[in-house]
PDB file of C-alpha atoms in Angstrom:
ATOM      1  CA  GLN A   1     -76.215-102.846 -61.579  1.00 69.00           C
ATOM      2  CA  LYS A   2     -79.056-104.882 -60.132  1.00 73.00           C
ATOM      3  CA  GLU A   3     -82.351-103.103 -60.613  1.00 90.00           C
ATOM      4  CA  VAL A   4     -85.982-103.380 -59.684  1.00 94.00           C
ATOM      5  CA  GLU A   5     -88.381-101.385 -61.838  1.00 94.00           C
ATOM      6  CA  GLN A   6     -91.876-100.232 -60.972  1.00 94.00           C
ATOM      7  CA  ASN A   7     -94.233 -97.794 -62.626  1.00 91.00           C
ATOM      8  CA  SER A   8     -94.470 -94.818 -60.269  1.00 89.00           C
ATOM      9  CA  GLY A   9     -98.159 -94.250 -60.985  1.00 90.00           C
ATOM     10  CA  PRO A  10    -100.460 -93.082 -59.670  1.00 95.00           C
ATOM     11  CA  LEU A  11    -102.581 -96.082 -60.508  1.00 97.00           C
ATOM     12  CA  SER A  12    -106.215 -95.154 -59.959  1.00 97.00           C
ATOM     13  CA  VAL A  13    -108.873 -97.838 -59.585  1.00 97.00           C
ATOM     14  CA  PRO A  14    -112.501 -97.610 -58.452  1.00 98.00           C
ATOM     15  CA  GLU A  15    -113.537 -99.122 -55.140  1.00 98.00           C
ATOM     16  CA  GLY A  16    -114.262-102.823 -55.490  1.00 97.00           C
ATOM     17  CA  ALA A  17    -112.069-103.292 -58.567  1.00 98.00           C
ATOM     18  CA  ILE A  18    -108.901-105.355 -58.905  1.00 98.00           C
ATOM     19  CA  ALA A  19    -105.667-103.380 -58.640  1.00 98.00           C
ATOM     20  CA  SER A  20    -102.699-104.857 -60.502  1.00 97.00           C
ATOM     21  CA  LEU A  21     -99.217-103.734 -59.539  1.00 98.00           C
ATOM     22  CA  ASN A  22     -96.200-104.844 -61.526  1.00 97.00           C
ATOM     23  CA  CYS A  23     -92.479-105.144 -60.931  1.00 96.00           C
ATOM     24  CA  THR A  24     -89.571-106.321 -63.074  1.00 96.00           C
ATOM     25  CA  TYR A  25     -86.095-107.204 -61.883  1.00 95.00           C
ATOM     26  CA  SER A  26     -82.784-107.536 -63.648  1.00 93.00           C
ATOM     27  CA  ASP A  27     -80.866-110.132 -61.611  1.00 90.00           C
ATOM     28  CA  ARG A  28     -81.701-113.708 -62.619  1.00 89.00           C
ATOM     29  CA  GLY A  29     -80.167-114.866 -59.339  1.00 87.00           C
ATOM     30  CA  SER A  30     -82.943-113.176 -57.378  1.00 89.00           C
ATOM     31  CA  GLN A  31     -84.330-115.642 -54.896  1.00 88.00           C
ATOM     32  CA  SER A  32     -87.151-114.108 -52.895  1.00 93.00           C
ATOM     33  CA  PHE A  33     -89.583-111.348 -53.715  1.00 96.00           C
ATOM     34  CA  PHE A  34     -91.476-109.050 -51.400  1.00 97.00           C
ATOM     35  CA  TRP A  35     -94.307-106.579 -51.545  1.00 98.00           C
ATOM     36  CA  TYR A  36     -94.543-103.762 -49.026  1.00 98.00           C
ATOM     37  CA  ARG A  37     -97.281-101.237 -48.452  1.00 98.00           C
ATOM     38  CA  GLN A  38     -96.248 -97.774 -47.299  1.00 97.00           C
ATOM     39  CA  TYR A  39     -98.762 -95.211 -46.168  1.00 97.00           C
ATOM     40  CA  SER A  40     -97.719 -91.584 -46.394  1.00 94.00           C
ATOM     41  CA  GLY A  41     -95.416 -90.693 -43.504  1.00 92.00           C
ATOM     42  CA  LYS A  42     -95.204 -94.283 -42.250  1.00 96.00           C
ATOM     43  CA  SER A  43     -92.672 -97.075 -42.569  1.00 97.00           C
ATOM     44  CA  PRO A  44     -93.083 -99.907 -45.096  1.00 97.00           C
ATOM     45  CA  GLU A  45     -95.191-102.870 -43.993  1.00 97.00           C
ATOM     46  CA  LEU A  46     -94.557-106.325 -45.416  1.00 97.00           C
ATOM     47  CA  ILE A  47     -97.739-107.691 -46.975  1.00 96.00           C
ATOM     48  CA  MET A  48     -96.605-110.582 -49.174  1.00 95.00           C
ATOM     49  CA  PHE A  49     -93.545-112.580 -50.121  1.00 95.00           C
ATOM     50  CA  ILE A  50     -93.064-115.239 -52.777  1.00 96.00           C
ATOM     51  CA  TYR A  51     -90.148-117.363 -53.951  1.00 92.00           C
ATOM     52  CA  SER A  52     -91.701-120.014 -56.208  1.00 93.00           C
ATOM     53  CA  ASN A  53     -93.084-119.518 -59.698  1.00 95.00           C
ATOM     54  CA  GLY A  54     -96.841-119.176 -59.757  1.00 96.00           C
ATOM     55  CA  ASP A  55     -99.408-117.571 -57.520  1.00 96.00           C
ATOM     56  CA  LYS A  56     -99.572-117.100 -53.778  1.00 97.00           C
ATOM     57  CA  GLU A  57    -102.787-115.889 -52.206  1.00 97.00           C
ATOM     58  CA  ASP A  58    -103.361-114.257 -48.831  1.00 96.00           C
ATOM     59  CA  GLY A  59    -106.817-112.831 -48.290  1.00 97.00           C
ATOM     60  CA  ARG A  60    -107.472-110.133 -50.901  1.00 98.00           C
ATOM     61  CA  PHE A  61    -103.834-110.171 -52.026  1.00 98.00           C
ATOM     62  CA  THR A  62    -102.274-112.427 -54.653  1.00 98.00           C
ATOM     63  CA  ALA A  63     -98.602-112.338 -55.560  1.00 98.00           C
ATOM     64  CA  GLN A  64     -97.575-113.751 -58.913  1.00 97.00           C
ATOM     65  CA  LEU A  65     -94.024-114.698 -59.870  1.00 97.00           C
ATOM     66  CA  ASN A  66     -92.640-115.526 -63.301  1.00 96.00           C
ATOM     67  CA  LYS A  67     -88.900-116.076 -63.044  1.00 95.00           C
ATOM     68  CA  ALA A  68     -88.470-116.749 -66.767  1.00 95.00           C
ATOM     69  CA  SER A  69     -89.842-113.290 -67.542  1.00 95.00           C
ATOM     70  CA  GLN A  70     -88.286-111.757 -64.397  1.00 95.00           C
ATOM     71  CA  TYR A  71     -91.630-110.375 -63.417  1.00 95.00           C
ATOM     72  CA  VAL A  72     -93.515-110.244 -60.143  1.00 97.00           C
ATOM     73  CA  SER A  73     -96.929-108.729 -59.597  1.00 98.00           C
ATOM     74  CA  LEU A  74     -99.392-108.019 -56.826  1.00 98.00           C
ATOM     75  CA  LEU A  75    -103.132-108.210 -57.309  1.00 98.00           C
ATOM     76  CA  ILE A  76    -105.475-106.596 -54.809  1.00 98.00           C
ATOM     77  CA  ARG A  77    -109.057-107.806 -55.117  1.00 98.00           C
ATOM     78  CA  ASP A  78    -112.050-105.786 -53.954  1.00 98.00           C
ATOM     79  CA  SER A  79    -109.874-102.688 -53.585  1.00 98.00           C
ATOM     80  CA  GLN A  80    -110.797-100.366 -50.749  1.00 97.00           C
ATOM     81  CA  PRO A  81    -109.944 -96.688 -50.185  1.00 97.00           C
ATOM     82  CA  SER A  82    -107.796 -97.878 -47.266  1.00 97.00           C
ATOM     83  CA  ASP A  83    -105.578 -99.675 -49.804  1.00 98.00           C
ATOM     84  CA  SER A  84    -104.482 -96.281 -51.145  1.00 98.00           C
ATOM     85  CA  ALA A  85    -100.747 -96.229 -50.493  1.00 97.00           C
ATOM     86  CA  THR A  86     -97.403 -96.683 -52.192  1.00 97.00           C
ATOM     87  CA  TYR A  87     -96.503-100.318 -52.898  1.00 98.00           C
ATOM     88  CA  LEU A  88     -92.832-101.238 -52.910  1.00 97.00           C
ATOM     89  CA  CYS A  89     -91.396-104.291 -54.623  1.00 97.00           C
ATOM     90  CA  ALA A  90     -88.160-105.763 -53.246  1.00 96.00           C
ATOM     91  CA  VAL A  91     -85.925-108.698 -54.157  1.00 95.00           C
ATOM     92  CA  ILE A  92     -83.023-110.474 -52.533  1.00 92.00           C
ATOM     93  CA  THR A  93     -80.419-112.547 -54.294  1.00 84.00           C
ATOM     94  CA  SER A  94     -79.240-115.881 -52.997  1.00 77.00           C
ATOM     95  CA  GLY A  95     -75.999-115.573 -51.067  1.00 78.00           C
ATOM     96  CA  THR A  96     -76.370-111.879 -50.321  1.00 83.00           C
ATOM     97  CA  TYR A  97     -77.931-109.935 -47.491  1.00 86.00           C
ATOM     98  CA  LYS A  98     -78.984-106.925 -49.521  1.00 90.00           C
ATOM     99  CA  TYR A  99     -82.509-106.177 -50.585  1.00 93.00           C
ATOM    100  CA  ILE A 100     -83.022-104.222 -53.781  1.00 92.00           C
ATOM    101  CA  PHE A 101     -86.119-102.027 -53.721  1.00 94.00           C
ATOM    102  CA  GLY A 102     -88.101-100.488 -56.510  1.00 94.00           C
ATOM    103  CA  THR A 103     -89.162 -96.874 -56.159  1.00 93.00           C
ATOM    104  CA  GLY A 104     -92.774 -97.863 -55.614  1.00 95.00           C
ATOM    105  CA  THR A 105     -96.148 -97.516 -57.300  1.00 96.00           C
ATOM    106  CA  ARG A 106     -98.680 -95.123 -55.812  1.00 97.00           C
ATOM    107  CA  LEU A 107    -102.151 -96.657 -55.742  1.00 98.00           C
ATOM    108  CA  LYS A 108    -105.305 -94.569 -55.391  1.00 98.00           C
ATOM    109  CA  VAL A 109    -108.595 -96.337 -54.769  1.00 98.00           C
ATOM    110  CA  LEU A 110    -111.480 -94.040 -55.590  1.00 96.00           C
ATOM    111  CA  ALA A 111    -114.614 -94.262 -53.455  1.00 93.00           C
TER     112      ALA A 111
ATOM    113  CA  SER B   1     -93.146-112.189 -31.589  1.00 81.00           C
ATOM    114  CA  GLN B   2     -90.491-109.840 -32.871  1.00 84.00           C
ATOM    115  CA  THR B   3     -90.606-106.089 -32.335  1.00 91.00           C
ATOM    116  CA  ILE B   4     -88.321-103.390 -33.657  1.00 95.00           C
ATOM    117  CA  HIS B   5     -87.966-100.041 -31.953  1.00 95.00           C
ATOM    118  CA  GLN B   6     -86.483 -96.801 -33.198  1.00 97.00           C
ATOM    119  CA  TRP B   7     -85.979 -93.509 -31.453  1.00 93.00           C
ATOM    120  CA  PRO B   8     -86.433 -90.695 -31.559  1.00 94.00           C
ATOM    121  CA  ALA B   9     -89.488 -90.545 -33.813  1.00 95.00           C
ATOM    122  CA  THR B  10     -88.709 -87.043 -35.024  1.00 96.00           C
ATOM    123  CA  LEU B  11     -85.627 -84.894 -34.788  1.00 97.00           C
ATOM    124  CA  VAL B  12     -84.736 -81.384 -35.884  1.00 97.00           C
ATOM    125  CA  GLN B  13     -81.025 -80.663 -35.883  1.00 97.00           C
ATOM    126  CA  PRO B  14     -78.894 -77.748 -37.117  1.00 98.00           C
ATOM    127  CA  VAL B  15     -76.287 -78.209 -39.828  1.00 97.00           C
ATOM    128  CA  GLY B  16     -72.967 -79.273 -38.348  1.00 96.00           C
ATOM    129  CA  SER B  17     -74.457 -80.905 -35.249  1.00 97.00           C
ATOM    130  CA  PRO B  18     -73.897 -84.571 -34.352  1.00 97.00           C
ATOM    131  CA  LEU B  19     -76.457 -87.341 -34.771  1.00 97.00           C
ATOM    132  CA  SER B  20     -77.229 -90.588 -33.016  1.00 97.00           C
ATOM    133  CA  LEU B  21     -80.200 -92.754 -33.957  1.00 97.00           C
ATOM    134  CA  GLU B  22     -80.844 -96.002 -32.173  1.00 96.00           C
ATOM    135  CA  CYS B  23     -82.609 -99.174 -33.202  1.00 97.00           C
ATOM    136  CA  THR B  24     -83.275-102.268 -31.116  1.00 97.00           C
ATOM    137  CA  VAL B  25     -84.938-105.552 -31.959  1.00 96.00           C
ATOM    138  CA  GLU B  26     -86.757-107.790 -29.513  1.00 95.00           C
ATOM    139  CA  GLY B  27     -87.819-111.411 -29.801  1.00 92.00           C
ATOM    140  CA  THR B  28     -85.081-112.733 -32.057  1.00 90.00           C
ATOM    141  CA  SER B  29     -81.385-113.436 -31.882  1.00 88.00           C
ATOM    142  CA  ASN B  30     -78.577-112.749 -34.364  1.00 91.00           C
ATOM    143  CA  PRO B  31     -80.737-110.732 -36.758  1.00 94.00           C
ATOM    144  CA  ASN B  32     -79.371-109.046 -39.850  1.00 95.00           C
ATOM    145  CA  LEU B  33     -79.811-105.320 -39.304  1.00 96.00           C
ATOM    146  CA  TYR B  34     -80.162-102.516 -41.816  1.00 97.00           C
ATOM    147  CA  TRP B  35     -80.274 -98.722 -41.999  1.00 97.00           C
ATOM    148  CA  TYR B  36     -82.108 -97.115 -44.909  1.00 96.00           C
ATOM    149  CA  ARG B  37     -82.825 -93.504 -45.752  1.00 95.00           C
ATOM    150  CA  GLN B  38     -85.838 -92.332 -47.709  1.00 94.00           C
ATOM    151  CA  ALA B  39     -85.755 -88.783 -48.996  1.00 87.00           C
ATOM    152  CA  ALA B  40     -89.110 -87.061 -49.528  1.00 81.00           C
ATOM    153  CA  GLY B  41     -90.954 -88.708 -52.419  1.00 78.00           C
ATOM    154  CA  ARG B  42     -88.044 -91.021 -53.151  1.00 81.00           C
ATOM    155  CA  GLY B  43     -87.182 -94.692 -52.862  1.00 86.00           C
ATOM    156  CA  LEU B  44     -85.261 -96.483 -50.142  1.00 92.00           C
ATOM    157  CA  GLN B  45     -81.498 -95.999 -50.066  1.00 91.00           C
ATOM    158  CA  LEU B  46     -79.564 -98.689 -48.213  1.00 93.00           C
ATOM    159  CA  LEU B  47     -76.959 -97.042 -45.984  1.00 95.00           C
ATOM    160  CA  PHE B  48     -75.526 -99.855 -43.843  1.00 95.00           C
ATOM    161  CA  TYR B  49     -76.178-103.450 -42.998  1.00 94.00           C
ATOM    162  CA  SER B  50     -74.796-105.780 -40.364  1.00 95.00           C
ATOM    163  CA  VAL B  51     -74.804-109.572 -40.138  1.00 93.00           C
ATOM    164  CA  GLY B  52     -73.291-109.713 -36.653  1.00 92.00           C
ATOM    165  CA  ILE B  53     -71.860-107.745 -33.736  1.00 92.00           C
ATOM    166  CA  GLY B  54     -69.132-105.421 -34.948  1.00 89.00           C
ATOM    167  CA  GLN B  55     -69.694-106.368 -38.601  1.00 92.00           C
ATOM    168  CA  ILE B  56     -70.804-103.346 -40.617  1.00 93.00           C
ATOM    169  CA  SER B  57     -71.045-103.023 -44.388  1.00 92.00           C
ATOM    170  CA  SER B  58     -71.342 -99.537 -45.830  1.00 90.00           C
ATOM    171  CA  GLU B  59     -73.214 -98.987 -49.039  1.00 87.00           C
ATOM    172  CA  VAL B  60     -72.860 -95.263 -49.520  1.00 81.00           C
ATOM    173  CA  PRO B  61     -69.693 -93.262 -48.730  1.00 63.00           C
ATOM    174  CA  GLN B  62     -70.835 -90.221 -46.806  1.00 80.00           C
ATOM    175  CA  ASN B  63     -70.620 -88.558 -43.433  1.00 90.00           C
ATOM    176  CA  LEU B  64     -72.652 -91.237 -41.673  1.00 95.00           C
ATOM    177  CA  SER B  65     -71.405 -94.247 -39.739  1.00 95.00           C
ATOM    178  CA  ALA B  66     -73.022 -97.223 -38.058  1.00 96.00           C
ATOM    179  CA  SER B  67     -72.175 -99.432 -35.134  1.00 96.00           C
ATOM    180  CA  ARG B  68     -73.577-102.617 -33.656  1.00 96.00           C
ATOM    181  CA  PRO B  69     -72.434-102.791 -30.048  1.00 94.00           C
ATOM    182  CA  GLN B  70     -74.864-105.565 -29.111  1.00 94.00           C
ATOM    183  CA  ASP B  71     -76.606-108.359 -30.997  1.00 95.00           C
ATOM    184  CA  ARG B  72     -79.924-106.567 -31.268  1.00 95.00           C
ATOM    185  CA  GLN B  73     -78.804-102.936 -31.249  1.00 96.00           C
ATOM    186  CA  PHE B  74     -77.869-100.876 -34.284  1.00 97.00           C
ATOM    187  CA  ILE B  75     -76.815 -97.234 -34.103  1.00 97.00           C
ATOM    188  CA  LEU B  76     -76.517 -94.669 -36.866  1.00 97.00           C
ATOM    189  CA  SER B  77     -74.246 -91.701 -36.211  1.00 96.00           C
ATOM    190  CA  SER B  78     -72.811 -88.587 -37.739  1.00 96.00           C
ATOM    191  CA  LYS B  79     -70.256 -86.144 -36.427  1.00 96.00           C
ATOM    192  CA  LYS B  80     -71.511 -83.238 -38.531  1.00 96.00           C
ATOM    193  CA  LEU B  81     -74.877 -83.201 -40.241  1.00 96.00           C
ATOM    194  CA  LEU B  82     -75.420 -81.785 -43.713  1.00 94.00           C
ATOM    195  CA  LEU B  83     -78.641 -80.364 -45.126  1.00 94.00           C
ATOM    196  CA  SER B  84     -78.729 -83.347 -47.501  1.00 92.00           C
ATOM    197  CA  ASP B  85     -78.951 -85.705 -44.512  1.00 94.00           C
ATOM    198  CA  SER B  86     -82.598 -84.774 -44.020  1.00 94.00           C
ATOM    199  CA  GLY B  87     -84.944 -87.677 -44.589  1.00 95.00           C
ATOM    200  CA  PHE B  88     -86.818 -90.591 -43.114  1.00 96.00           C
ATOM    201  CA  TYR B  89     -84.415 -93.056 -41.504  1.00 97.00           C
ATOM    202  CA  LEU B  90     -85.592 -96.620 -41.292  1.00 98.00           C
ATOM    203  CA  CYS B  91     -84.086 -99.498 -39.390  1.00 98.00           C
ATOM    204  CA  ALA B  92     -84.974-103.015 -40.490  1.00 97.00           C
ATOM    205  CA  TRP B  93     -84.201-106.572 -39.496  1.00 96.00           C
ATOM    206  CA  SER B  94     -84.267-109.891 -41.243  1.00 94.00           C
ATOM    207  CA  GLY B  95     -83.509-113.434 -40.202  1.00 85.00           C
ATOM    208  CA  GLY B  96     -86.513-115.583 -40.930  1.00 75.00           C
ATOM    209  CA  LEU B  97     -86.385-118.707 -43.067  1.00 75.00           C
ATOM    210  CA  ASP B  98     -88.023-116.860 -45.954  1.00 78.00           C
ATOM    211  CA  TYR B  99     -85.695-113.860 -45.692  1.00 85.00           C
ATOM    212  CA  GLU B 100     -88.524-111.533 -44.759  1.00 91.00           C
ATOM    213  CA  GLN B 101     -87.403-108.061 -43.754  1.00 95.00           C
ATOM    214  CA  TYR B 102     -89.349-105.953 -41.292  1.00 96.00           C
ATOM    215  CA  PHE B 103     -89.072-102.235 -40.725  1.00 97.00           C
ATOM    216  CA  GLY B 104     -89.161-100.141 -37.597  1.00 97.00           C
ATOM    217  CA  PRO B 105     -91.403 -97.075 -37.291  1.00 97.00           C
ATOM    218  CA  GLY B 106     -88.665 -94.729 -38.560  1.00 97.00           C
ATOM    219  CA  THR B 107     -87.086 -91.452 -37.507  1.00 97.00           C
ATOM    220  CA  ARG B 108     -87.913 -88.310 -39.435  1.00 97.00           C
ATOM    221  CA  LEU B 109     -84.816 -86.097 -39.434  1.00 97.00           C
ATOM    222  CA  THR B 110     -84.878 -82.480 -40.533  1.00 97.00           C
ATOM    223  CA  VAL B 111     -81.557 -80.695 -40.784  1.00 96.00           C
ATOM    224  CA  THR B 112     -81.952 -76.905 -40.689  1.00 97.00           C
TER     225      THR B 112
END
């Protein structure tokens, strides 16, 4: 059973701090990794994807991938109250069309 | 740019009634299409996916079915709804070089 694990939270951080969200996956054949943000009552929004080991930065967001440890993370710098949402981690394995999602981590940024 | 539409946005249906949810994608051709369900406070459950017209893969045996009558149209149906069918139904598409998947706005279904 291929799995993606996330801490459900809530993860509470003060405004302006760095929020660190973590995700582990079980399938070593996983090829691409995605982070989604989902506000309450809304559909998931893709914010980052990564497929190479290392860091990928986009504005205040940095995705980090370590395939040896089967670990992917999302850092949010200068966290804002508007970043308060549930963050979903997803992976896809080479040769398949199915995305495996974690259950999400709820982030609360305190003003 | 690509756009994905879903309708209706909300739906309240009695137990035992039929269901038809529609999803269309604009701005791309031959997308992979997906139906997910998200129960309240829960994760995403993959229901169906399709890699081409008439090609449907079912992930969860239940009273739902899916069809893809056109390249960019994906329909989720049921002949008789159950209370457990309540949830947030999300259509998604993928097809980019980096396998990104994008979601539609969703349909919130309440079965009463």
